[in-house]
Amino acid sequence: MGCAAWCWSRATARWTRPRSVRSARVSMELFRRWGVAEKIRCAEFPGARPPDIAWVTQVGGHEIHRFERFTHDTHTPEPEQICPADWLLPVLLTAVGTHPGGSILFRHRLDGFTQDADGVTARVSRLAEGDTTTIRASYLVSTDGPCSLVRSACGIQSTPRFEPQVLRGIVFRAPRLAEGLAARGYRPALTYFLLQSCGARFPLQAMDNNGTFKLIAGSDEGAIDALSLVRDAIAFDTPTEVLSDELTNVPLMVAERYRAGRVFLMGAAAHTLSPPGGFGRNIAIADAADLGWKLAAEHAGWAGAGLLDSYDAERRPVALEGLEAAGIALRSRGSDDLSGRLRDDTSEGVLARTELGLQLAESVAHWDVDAPEVHFGHGYRSSLVVGDEVKMTAPWRPSSDPGFRAAHAWLRPGVSTLDIFGDGFVLVCFAPHQRLGEVVRAFEQRGVPLQILKCADPEIAELYRYPYVLVRPDDHVAWRGHQPPADPLLLADMVRGAC
Ligand SMILES: Cc1cc2nc3c(=O)[nH]c(=O)nc-3n(C[C@H](O)[C@H](O)[C@H](O)COP(=O)(O)OP(=O)(O)OC[C@H]3O[C@@H](n4cnc5c(N)ncnc54)[C@H](O)[C@@H]3O)c2cc1C
């Protein structure tokens, strides 16, 4: 469903600030569709280190709780993958290609744009050449970050919904930390939450396989020098070197609208969420998948007048929910009173750690690392989705509920139901019916691509619960029924945004 597109950025192809670590299942499923999931896994991060999260008093100190990642991934063909942005970018660049062979132009800065009834004209500075050029296109999708020039030019407000969050990020090297942990018989983890007696939980994250780590501390710790914070994070002496220590101001905002005529906002231009939970990049990738199929439909000529508007109706609520969920994840990092005895090697210390371990196991602390309710538990409520609203109840379970991501199931070894979706609409049929031909003809009449997937697997039929389920190109369920649709032409019009 592709169409020609140019992407440009004022940045270079090198990513200098490591961040955005998790590619959640929802992103990995999209990467699978786009043919890069395996390449991302082959980027070999985090190497042999288990991808677990451990709540500890110090690295190499007392471990209080552990979350074993990837042991909960039965509902997806693509488990989550840890891949910082600086590891992900080269894989995506190779797949898409940079100019002149591909469509990505680095060192090109958008200076302004105008739009008219037929398209958008962008004024662009070519920073390497020192001149300017114009680029004309049908649509402009703005991914120019939190201070988006495009958002301001469109007059779209993005007012903070909560107090901005100030995070202190300390990147340091501890090349012999892994060796020190192994010598003391400690099981390593990829992420540690350091439980401070003041109640805060600072994440400490491995950033590569060569001893580079990032410690995120609260801005309250500004008075304490970075090396002391790093040394206090580790329970034994090991050589450490601080590489950088900087404050990041994260405004917690969702734009008031995602569309202004032929211009769309996406990613951090549309929403900036607090980092806990790791929702920002993953929601941005799903934004791209949503708008992508709608622009392709427009380009192919079968989109109804309301299809592009549904991008805002479907994706803005996800960012708003993500903002709330990130707030819950942040609060779960805690400011509650932890026992001052947590580090003690006494019976009181053991009791304090046991109690806290039980508390963490039952709490939403895992939302910081694993939140399928947020990534998959959102059902779109737009005019494109036909059927009664179904509310998600935790814990999230895959289904064929209208608006939700259709359930993954293995059709045969290595082939998921999700592998069949993606190219137009798919009507999944668990029972034969003589009226299926009418549905095919109705979609043909409207130019909407449709394929029929006949499935005789009783387990998948039970998972989907309805014998006829219509799935959109983005894997979300558009409609389901006990019979084929009574008016297939009306259904085709509704799901393509023409009603
Ligand atoms: C400290 C921190 C940790 C985070 N951790 C996570 C995490 O673990 N998981 C997660 O999912 N998310 C995380 N996020 C959020 C994630 O980083 C963002 O959601 C993601 O970077 C958004 O990508 P983006 O491309 O929309 O915007 P950005 O990453 O902000 O990129 C915008 C790009 O546009 C370019 N640009 C700006 N103006 C122009 C112009 N006029 N012309 C041309 N180019 C321009 C910029 O140079 C930049 O390259 C974190 C964020 C922070 C601040």
Coordinates of C-alpha atoms and ligand atoms in Angstrom, one line a residue:
M1 CA 0.0 0.0 0.0
G2 CA 3.0 2.3 -0.4
C3 CA 3.2 5.7 -2.0
A4 CA 6.2 8.0 -2.7
A5 CA 7.3 10.0 0.3
W6 CA 10.3 12.2 1.4
C7 CA 11.5 12.3 5.0
W8 CA 13.9 15.0 6.0
S9 CA 15.6 16.0 9.3
R10 CA 18.0 18.8 10.2
A11 CA 19.9 16.2 12.3
T12 CA 22.8 14.0 11.1
A13 CA 22.5 10.2 10.8
R14 CA 24.3 9.8 14.1
W15 CA 22.3 9.7 17.4
T16 CA 24.3 11.2 20.2
R17 CA 22.0 10.9 23.2
P18 CA 21.1 7.3 24.0
R19 CA 17.5 7.0 25.1
S20 CA 14.2 5.2 24.2
V21 CA 15.2 1.7 25.1
R22 CA 12.1 -0.5 24.6
S23 CA 10.5 -1.6 21.4
A24 CA 7.2 -2.9 22.9
R25 CA 5.4 -5.8 21.4
V26 CA 3.1 -3.5 19.5
S27 CA 6.1 -1.8 17.8
M28 CA 7.8 -5.2 17.1
E29 CA 4.7 -6.5 15.4
L30 CA 4.8 -3.5 13.1
F31 CA 8.6 -4.0 12.5
R32 CA 7.8 -7.6 11.6
R33 CA 5.3 -6.3 9.0
W34 CA 7.9 -3.9 7.7
G35 CA 10.5 -6.7 7.4
V36 CA 12.9 -5.4 10.0
A37 CA 12.0 -7.2 13.3
E38 CA 14.7 -9.9 12.8
K39 CA 17.3 -7.3 11.9
I40 CA 16.5 -5.4 15.2
R41 CA 16.9 -8.6 17.2
C42 CA 20.2 -9.2 15.4
A43 CA 21.5 -5.8 16.6
E44 CA 22.6 -7.9 19.5
F45 CA 21.5 -5.7 22.3
P46 CA 21.7 -6.4 25.2
G47 CA 24.0 -9.4 24.3
A48 CA 24.1 -12.2 26.8
R49 CA 22.7 -10.1 29.7
P50 CA 19.3 -11.3 30.8
P51 CA 16.7 -8.6 29.9
D52 CA 15.2 -8.7 33.4
I53 CA 14.4 -5.8 35.7
A54 CA 15.5 -6.0 39.3
W55 CA 14.4 -3.8 42.2
V56 CA 17.5 -3.6 44.4
T57 CA 19.0 -1.6 47.3
Q58 CA 22.1 -1.2 45.2
V59 CA 23.6 -3.0 42.1
G60 CA 25.3 -5.9 43.8
G61 CA 23.3 -5.2 47.0
H62 CA 20.0 -6.8 48.1
E63 CA 17.6 -7.8 45.4
I64 CA 14.0 -7.3 46.5
H65 CA 12.0 -8.1 43.4
R66 CA 12.7 -9.3 39.8
F67 CA 10.5 -9.1 36.7
E68 CA 11.6 -11.7 34.1
R69 CA 11.0 -10.1 30.8
F70 CA 9.7 -12.2 27.8
T71 CA 8.1 -14.8 30.0
H72 CA 4.7 -13.2 29.5
D73 CA 4.6 -12.9 25.7
T74 CA 2.1 -15.6 24.5
H75 CA -0.2 -13.1 22.9
T76 CA 2.1 -11.9 20.2
P77 CA 4.3 -13.3 17.5
E78 CA 7.0 -10.7 18.3
P79 CA 8.1 -10.3 22.0
E80 CA 9.3 -7.0 23.1
Q81 CA 12.9 -6.1 22.2
I82 CA 15.3 -3.8 24.0
C83 CA 16.9 -1.6 21.5
P84 CA 18.0 2.0 22.3
A85 CA 17.4 4.6 19.6
D86 CA 21.1 4.7 18.7
W87 CA 20.9 1.0 17.8
L88 CA 17.5 1.1 16.1
L89 CA 18.3 4.1 13.9
P90 CA 20.9 2.4 11.7
V91 CA 18.6 -0.6 11.1
L92 CA 15.8 1.6 10.0
L93 CA 18.1 3.8 7.9
T94 CA 19.3 0.7 6.0
A95 CA 15.8 -0.5 5.4
V96 CA 14.4 2.9 4.2
G97 CA 17.6 4.2 2.6
T98 CA 19.1 7.7 2.6
H99 CA 19.2 10.0 -0.4
P100 CA 20.1 9.6 -3.3
G101 CA 19.2 5.9 -3.3
G102 CA 16.5 6.2 -0.6
S103 CA 14.0 8.8 0.6
I104 CA 15.7 10.2 3.8
L105 CA 17.4 13.6 3.6
F106 CA 19.7 14.4 6.5
R107 CA 21.0 18.0 7.2
H108 CA 17.8 19.4 5.6
R109 CA 15.9 21.9 7.9
L110 CA 12.3 22.8 7.4
D111 CA 12.0 26.7 7.6
G112 CA 8.3 27.1 6.8
F113 CA 5.5 25.9 4.6
T114 CA 2.3 27.0 2.9
Q115 CA -0.7 24.8 2.0
D116 CA -3.5 25.2 -0.6
A117 CA -6.3 23.1 -1.8
D118 CA -4.0 20.7 -3.7
G119 CA -1.0 20.3 -1.5
V120 CA 1.8 21.6 0.7
T121 CA 4.9 23.5 -0.3
A122 CA 7.8 23.3 2.2
R123 CA 10.7 25.7 2.3
V124 CA 13.8 23.7 3.2
S125 CA 17.4 24.7 4.0
R126 CA 20.1 22.3 2.7
L127 CA 22.5 22.7 5.6
A128 CA 25.5 20.9 4.0
E129 CA 25.2 22.9 0.7
G130 CA 24.2 26.2 2.4
D131 CA 21.3 26.9 0.1
T132 CA 17.5 26.5 0.1
T133 CA 15.0 24.5 -1.9
T134 CA 11.3 23.8 -2.0
I135 CA 9.5 20.5 -1.7
R136 CA 5.9 20.1 -3.0
A137 CA 3.8 17.2 -1.7
S138 CA 0.1 16.3 -1.2
Y139 CA 0.5 16.1 2.6
L140 CA 3.0 17.1 5.3
V141 CA 3.5 14.9 8.3
S142 CA 5.3 16.8 11.0
T143 CA 7.6 14.7 13.3
D144 CA 9.7 17.7 14.3
G145 CA 9.7 17.0 18.0
P146 CA 8.3 18.7 21.1
C147 CA 9.1 22.3 20.0
S148 CA 7.4 21.6 16.6
L149 CA 7.7 24.6 14.2
V150 CA 4.8 23.0 12.2
R151 CA 2.5 22.8 15.2
S152 CA 3.1 26.4 16.1
A153 CA 2.6 27.5 12.4
C154 CA -0.7 25.7 12.4
G155 CA -1.8 27.5 15.6
I156 CA -2.3 24.2 17.4
Q157 CA -2.1 24.5 21.1
S158 CA -0.3 22.0 23.2
T159 CA -0.7 23.0 26.8
P160 CA 1.0 21.1 29.6
R161 CA -1.4 18.8 31.4
F162 CA 0.8 18.2 34.4
E163 CA 3.9 19.9 35.9
P164 CA 6.8 19.4 33.5
Q165 CA 9.1 16.7 34.6
V166 CA 12.8 17.4 35.1
L167 CA 15.0 14.4 34.9
R168 CA 18.7 14.1 35.6
G169 CA 20.4 11.6 33.3
I170 CA 23.9 10.5 34.2
V171 CA 25.7 8.4 31.6
F172 CA 28.7 6.6 33.0
R173 CA 31.1 3.8 32.3
A174 CA 31.7 0.9 34.7
P175 CA 33.6 -1.5 32.4
R176 CA 34.2 -4.1 35.2
L177 CA 30.8 -4.0 36.8
A178 CA 29.6 -7.2 35.1
E179 CA 32.7 -9.0 36.1
G180 CA 32.4 -7.8 39.7
L181 CA 28.7 -9.0 39.8
A182 CA 29.7 -12.4 38.4
A183 CA 32.5 -12.8 40.9
R184 CA 30.1 -12.2 43.7
G185 CA 27.5 -14.6 42.3
Y186 CA 24.9 -12.0 41.4
R187 CA 22.5 -12.5 38.5
P188 CA 22.8 -9.5 36.2
A189 CA 19.7 -7.6 34.9
L190 CA 19.3 -5.1 32.1
T191 CA 17.5 -2.5 34.2
Y192 CA 17.8 -1.9 38.0
F193 CA 15.4 0.2 40.1
L194 CA 17.5 1.5 43.0
L195 CA 15.3 1.7 46.0
Q196 CA 16.3 4.8 48.0
S197 CA 15.4 5.1 51.7
C198 CA 13.8 8.5 50.7
G199 CA 11.2 6.5 48.8
A200 CA 12.4 7.3 45.3
R201 CA 13.3 4.5 42.8
F202 CA 16.0 5.5 40.3
P203 CA 16.3 3.4 37.1
L204 CA 19.8 2.4 36.1
Q205 CA 20.0 1.0 32.7
A206 CA 22.7 -0.8 30.6
M207 CA 23.1 1.2 27.3
D208 CA 25.5 -1.2 25.5
N209 CA 27.5 -4.4 26.0
N210 CA 30.7 -2.6 26.9
G211 CA 29.9 -1.2 30.4
T212 CA 28.0 2.0 29.5
F213 CA 25.1 2.7 31.8
K214 CA 22.5 5.5 32.4
L215 CA 21.3 6.5 35.8
I216 CA 18.1 8.6 35.9
A217 CA 17.9 10.5 39.2
G218 CA 15.3 13.1 40.3
S219 CA 16.3 16.7 39.9
D220 CA 16.2 17.0 43.7
E221 CA 19.5 15.2 43.7
G222 CA 21.0 18.2 41.9
A223 CA 23.2 19.1 44.9
I224 CA 24.9 15.7 44.9
D225 CA 27.7 15.3 42.4
A226 CA 27.2 12.7 39.7
L227 CA 30.1 10.4 40.7
S228 CA 28.8 10.1 44.3
L229 CA 25.4 9.1 43.0
V230 CA 27.0 6.5 40.7
R231 CA 29.2 5.2 43.5
D232 CA 26.2 4.9 45.9
A233 CA 24.3 3.0 43.2
I234 CA 26.9 0.2 43.3
A235 CA 27.5 -1.9 46.4
F236 CA 31.2 -2.6 45.8
D237 CA 34.2 -0.7 44.6
T238 CA 34.6 -0.8 40.8
P239 CA 36.2 1.7 38.4
T240 CA 33.6 4.3 37.2
E241 CA 33.8 7.3 34.9
V242 CA 31.0 9.8 34.4
L243 CA 30.6 10.6 30.7
S244 CA 27.7 13.1 30.9
D245 CA 25.3 14.6 33.5
E246 CA 22.4 16.6 32.1
L247 CA 18.9 17.8 33.0
T248 CA 16.1 17.1 30.6
N249 CA 12.9 19.0 30.8
V250 CA 10.0 16.8 29.7
P251 CA 6.8 18.8 29.1
L252 CA 3.8 16.5 29.6
M253 CA 1.5 17.5 26.7
V254 CA -0.8 16.3 24.1
A255 CA -1.7 18.6 21.1
E256 CA -5.3 19.8 21.0
R257 CA -5.6 18.5 17.4
Y258 CA -3.5 16.3 15.2
R259 CA -4.6 17.8 11.9
A260 CA -4.7 21.2 10.2
G261 CA -5.8 20.8 6.6
R262 CA -3.1 18.8 4.7
V263 CA -0.8 18.9 7.7
F264 CA -0.6 16.2 10.4
L265 CA 1.3 16.0 13.7
M266 CA 3.0 12.8 14.8
G267 CA 5.3 11.6 17.5
A268 CA 6.7 14.1 19.9
A269 CA 5.3 17.0 17.8
A270 CA 1.8 15.6 18.9
H271 CA 2.6 14.3 22.4
T272 CA 5.4 14.3 24.9
L273 CA 4.8 11.7 27.7
S274 CA 6.9 11.1 30.7
P275 CA 9.6 8.4 30.1
P276 CA 8.4 5.9 32.7
G277 CA 6.5 3.2 31.0
G278 CA 8.4 3.7 27.8
F279 CA 5.3 4.7 25.9
G280 CA 6.4 7.7 23.9
R281 CA 8.3 6.1 21.0
N282 CA 6.0 3.1 20.9
I283 CA 2.9 5.3 20.6
A284 CA 4.7 7.4 17.9
I285 CA 5.4 4.2 15.8
A286 CA 1.7 3.2 16.1
D287 CA 0.7 6.7 15.0
A288 CA 2.7 6.2 11.9
A289 CA 1.1 2.9 11.2
D290 CA -2.4 4.4 11.6
L291 CA -1.8 7.5 9.4
G292 CA 0.2 5.4 7.0
W293 CA -2.6 3.2 5.8
K294 CA -5.0 6.1 5.6
L295 CA -2.7 8.2 3.5
A296 CA -2.1 5.2 1.3
A297 CA -5.9 4.7 0.9
E298 CA -6.2 8.4 0.0
H299 CA -3.4 8.0 -2.5
A300 CA -5.0 4.9 -4.0
G301 CA -8.3 6.7 -4.3
W302 CA -10.6 4.6 -2.1
A303 CA -10.6 6.7 1.1
G304 CA -13.9 8.3 2.1
A305 CA -14.0 12.0 3.1
G306 CA -13.7 11.1 6.8
L307 CA -10.8 8.7 6.7
L308 CA -8.0 11.1 7.3
D309 CA -9.9 12.9 10.1
S310 CA -10.1 9.5 11.9
Y311 CA -6.4 9.8 12.6
D312 CA -7.0 12.4 15.3
A313 CA -10.1 10.6 16.6
E314 CA -8.3 7.3 16.9
R315 CA -4.8 8.3 18.0
R316 CA -5.2 11.3 20.2
P317 CA -7.1 9.3 22.9
V318 CA -4.2 6.8 22.9
A319 CA -1.7 9.6 23.8
L320 CA -4.0 10.9 26.5
E321 CA -4.3 7.5 28.0
G322 CA -0.5 7.0 27.6
L323 CA 0.0 10.3 29.5
E324 CA -2.1 9.0 32.4
A325 CA -0.4 5.6 32.3
A326 CA 3.0 7.2 32.3
G327 CA 1.9 9.2 35.4
I328 CA 0.9 6.0 37.2
A329 CA 4.2 4.3 36.2
L330 CA 6.1 7.4 37.5
R331 CA 4.1 7.4 40.8
S332 CA 4.9 3.7 41.1
R333 CA 8.6 4.7 41.1
G334 CA 7.4 6.0 44.4
S335 CA 7.8 8.7 47.0
D336 CA 6.2 6.4 49.6
D337 CA 8.2 5.9 52.8
L338 CA 10.5 3.0 52.4
S339 CA 12.0 1.5 55.5
G340 CA 15.3 3.0 56.5
R341 CA 16.4 -0.6 57.2
L342 CA 16.3 -1.8 53.6
R343 CA 20.1 -2.1 53.3
D344 CA 20.5 -3.6 56.8
D345 CA 21.9 -7.1 57.2
T346 CA 19.7 -7.7 60.3
S347 CA 16.4 -9.6 60.8
E348 CA 14.6 -6.2 60.6
G349 CA 16.3 -5.6 57.2
V350 CA 15.2 -9.0 55.9
L351 CA 11.6 -8.3 57.1
A352 CA 11.6 -4.9 55.4
R353 CA 12.8 -6.3 52.1
T354 CA 10.4 -9.2 52.2
E355 CA 7.4 -6.9 52.8
L356 CA 8.5 -4.6 50.1
G357 CA 9.0 -7.5 47.6
L358 CA 5.5 -8.7 48.2
Q359 CA 4.2 -5.2 47.8
L360 CA 6.0 -4.7 44.5
A361 CA 4.8 -8.0 43.1
E362 CA 1.2 -7.0 43.6
S363 CA 1.6 -3.3 42.5
V364 CA 1.6 -1.8 39.1
A365 CA 5.4 -1.4 39.3
H366 CA 5.6 -3.6 36.3
W367 CA 3.9 -0.9 34.2
D368 CA 7.2 0.7 34.0
V369 CA 8.4 -2.2 32.0
D370 CA 5.4 -4.2 30.7
A371 CA 2.0 -2.6 30.1
P372 CA 0.0 -4.6 27.5
E373 CA -3.1 -2.8 28.8
V374 CA -1.6 0.4 27.5
H375 CA -0.1 -0.8 24.3
F376 CA -2.9 -3.2 23.2
G377 CA -5.8 -2.4 25.5
H378 CA -7.0 0.6 23.6
G379 CA -10.1 0.2 21.4
Y380 CA -10.6 2.9 18.8
R381 CA -14.0 4.6 18.9
S382 CA -14.3 6.4 15.6
S383 CA -16.9 6.4 12.8
L384 CA -14.8 3.7 11.1
V385 CA -15.4 1.2 13.8
V386 CA -18.8 -0.6 13.5
G387 CA -20.4 -2.2 16.6
D388 CA -21.1 -1.6 20.2
E389 CA -18.3 -0.1 22.3
V390 CA -16.5 -2.7 24.4
K391 CA -14.6 -1.5 27.4
M392 CA -11.2 -3.1 28.2
T393 CA -11.0 -4.8 31.6
A394 CA -7.6 -5.5 33.1
P395 CA -5.8 -7.8 32.6
W396 CA -5.8 -7.3 28.9
R397 CA -6.8 -10.4 26.9
P398 CA -6.7 -10.6 23.0
S399 CA -10.1 -10.7 21.3
S400 CA -12.0 -9.6 18.3
D401 CA -13.7 -6.7 20.0
P402 CA -14.4 -3.9 17.5
G403 CA -11.8 -1.2 17.6
F404 CA -9.2 -3.4 19.3
R405 CA -6.1 -5.0 17.8
A406 CA -7.2 -8.4 16.4
A407 CA -5.9 -11.4 18.3
H408 CA -2.7 -13.1 17.3
A409 CA -2.8 -16.9 16.8
W410 CA -0.5 -19.2 14.9
L411 CA -2.2 -20.3 11.7
R412 CA 0.7 -22.7 11.1
P413 CA 4.3 -22.8 12.4
G414 CA 5.8 -19.3 12.0
V415 CA 2.7 -17.8 10.4
S416 CA 0.6 -15.6 12.6
T417 CA -2.9 -14.3 11.9
L418 CA -1.2 -10.8 12.0
D419 CA 1.0 -11.8 9.1
I420 CA -2.1 -12.1 6.9
F421 CA -3.3 -8.6 7.8
G422 CA -1.7 -5.4 6.6
D423 CA -2.5 -5.3 2.9
G424 CA -6.0 -4.0 2.7
F425 CA -8.9 -5.4 4.7
V426 CA -9.2 -9.1 5.7
L427 CA -12.5 -10.8 6.4
V428 CA -11.7 -13.7 8.7
C429 CA -14.4 -16.4 8.2
F430 CA -14.7 -19.4 10.5
A431 CA -17.8 -20.7 8.7
P432 CA -18.8 -20.9 5.0
H433 CA -21.6 -18.7 3.8
Q434 CA -23.2 -18.2 0.4
R435 CA -23.3 -14.4 0.8
L436 CA -19.5 -14.0 1.1
G437 CA -19.4 -13.3 -2.6
E438 CA -21.7 -10.3 -2.1
V439 CA -19.2 -8.8 0.4
V440 CA -16.3 -9.3 -2.0
R441 CA -18.3 -7.6 -4.8
A442 CA -19.3 -4.6 -2.6
F443 CA -15.7 -3.9 -1.5
E444 CA -14.6 -4.3 -5.2
Q445 CA -17.3 -1.8 -6.2
R446 CA -15.8 0.8 -3.8
G447 CA -12.2 -0.1 -4.8
V448 CA -11.4 -1.2 -1.2
P449 CA -8.9 -4.0 -1.2
L450 CA -10.3 -7.1 0.6
Q451 CA -9.2 -10.7 1.0
I452 CA -11.1 -13.5 2.7
L453 CA -9.2 -15.7 5.2
K454 CA -11.0 -19.0 5.7
C455 CA -10.0 -20.5 9.0
A456 CA -11.0 -24.0 10.2
D457 CA -9.0 -24.0 13.4
P458 CA -11.4 -24.4 16.4
E459 CA -9.0 -22.8 18.9
I460 CA -8.7 -19.6 16.8
A461 CA -12.5 -19.6 16.2
E462 CA -12.9 -19.7 20.0
L463 CA -10.5 -16.9 20.5
Y464 CA -12.2 -14.7 17.9
R465 CA -15.7 -15.7 19.2
Y466 CA -17.6 -14.5 16.1
P467 CA -17.6 -16.4 12.8
Y468 CA -17.1 -13.3 10.7
V469 CA -14.5 -10.7 11.7
L470 CA -13.4 -7.8 9.4
V471 CA -9.8 -6.6 10.2
R472 CA -8.4 -3.3 9.0
P473 CA -4.9 -2.8 7.4
D474 CA -3.6 -1.8 10.9
D475 CA -4.7 -5.1 12.5
H476 CA -7.6 -3.4 14.4
V477 CA -11.1 -5.0 14.1
A478 CA -13.5 -2.9 12.0
W479 CA -16.6 -5.1 12.4
R480 CA -17.7 -8.6 13.5
G481 CA -20.9 -10.5 13.2
H482 CA -22.6 -13.9 13.5
Q483 CA -23.7 -13.6 9.9
P484 CA -22.0 -11.8 7.0
P485 CA -23.0 -8.1 6.9
A486 CA -26.6 -7.5 5.9
D487 CA -25.6 -4.5 3.8
P488 CA -22.0 -5.0 2.6
L489 CA -21.9 -1.8 0.6
L490 CA -22.8 0.2 3.6
L491 CA -20.1 -1.6 5.6
A492 CA -17.5 -0.9 3.0
D493 CA -18.5 2.8 3.1
M494 CA -18.3 2.9 6.9
V495 CA -14.9 1.3 7.3
R496 CA -13.4 3.6 4.5
G497 CA -14.7 6.7 6.2
A498 CA -17.4 7.6 3.7
C499 CA -20.3 7.7 6.2
Ligands
LIG1 C1 14.9 11.1 28.7 C2 13.9 10.4 27.8 C3 13.8 9.0 27.8 C4 12.8 8.4 27.0 N1 12.7 7.0 27.0 C5 11.8 6.4 26.3 C6 11.6 5.0 26.3 O1 12.3 4.3 27.0 N2 10.7 4.4 25.5 C7 9.9 5.2 24.6 O2 9.0 4.6 23.9 N3 10.0 6.5 24.6 C8 10.9 7.2 25.4 N4 11.1 8.5 25.3 C9 10.2 9.3 24.4 C10 10.8 9.2 23.0 O3 12.2 9.6 23.0 C11 10.0 10.1 22.0 O4 8.7 9.6 22.0 C12 10.6 10.0 20.6 O5 11.9 10.4 20.5 C13 9.7 10.8 19.7 O6 10.3 10.8 18.4 P1 10.1 11.9 17.4 O7 10.8 11.5 16.1 O8 8.6 12.2 17.2 O9 10.7 13.2 18.0 P2 12.3 13.5 18.4 O10 12.9 12.3 18.8 O11 12.2 14.7 19.3 O12 12.9 13.9 17.0 C14 12.5 15.1 16.3 C15 13.5 15.3 15.1 O13 13.1 16.4 14.3 C16 14.2 17.2 14.0 N5 13.7 18.5 13.7 C17 13.2 19.4 14.6 N6 12.9 20.6 13.9 C18 13.2 20.4 12.6 C19 13.1 21.2 11.5 N7 12.6 22.5 11.5 N8 13.5 20.7 10.3 C20 14.0 19.4 10.2 N9 14.2 18.6 11.3 C21 13.7 19.1 12.5 C22 15.1 17.1 15.2 O14 16.4 17.4 14.9 C23 14.9 15.6 15.6 O15 15.8 14.8 14.9 C24 12.0 9.2 26.1 C25 12.1 10.6 26.1 C26 13.0 11.2 27.0 C27 13.2 12.7 26.9

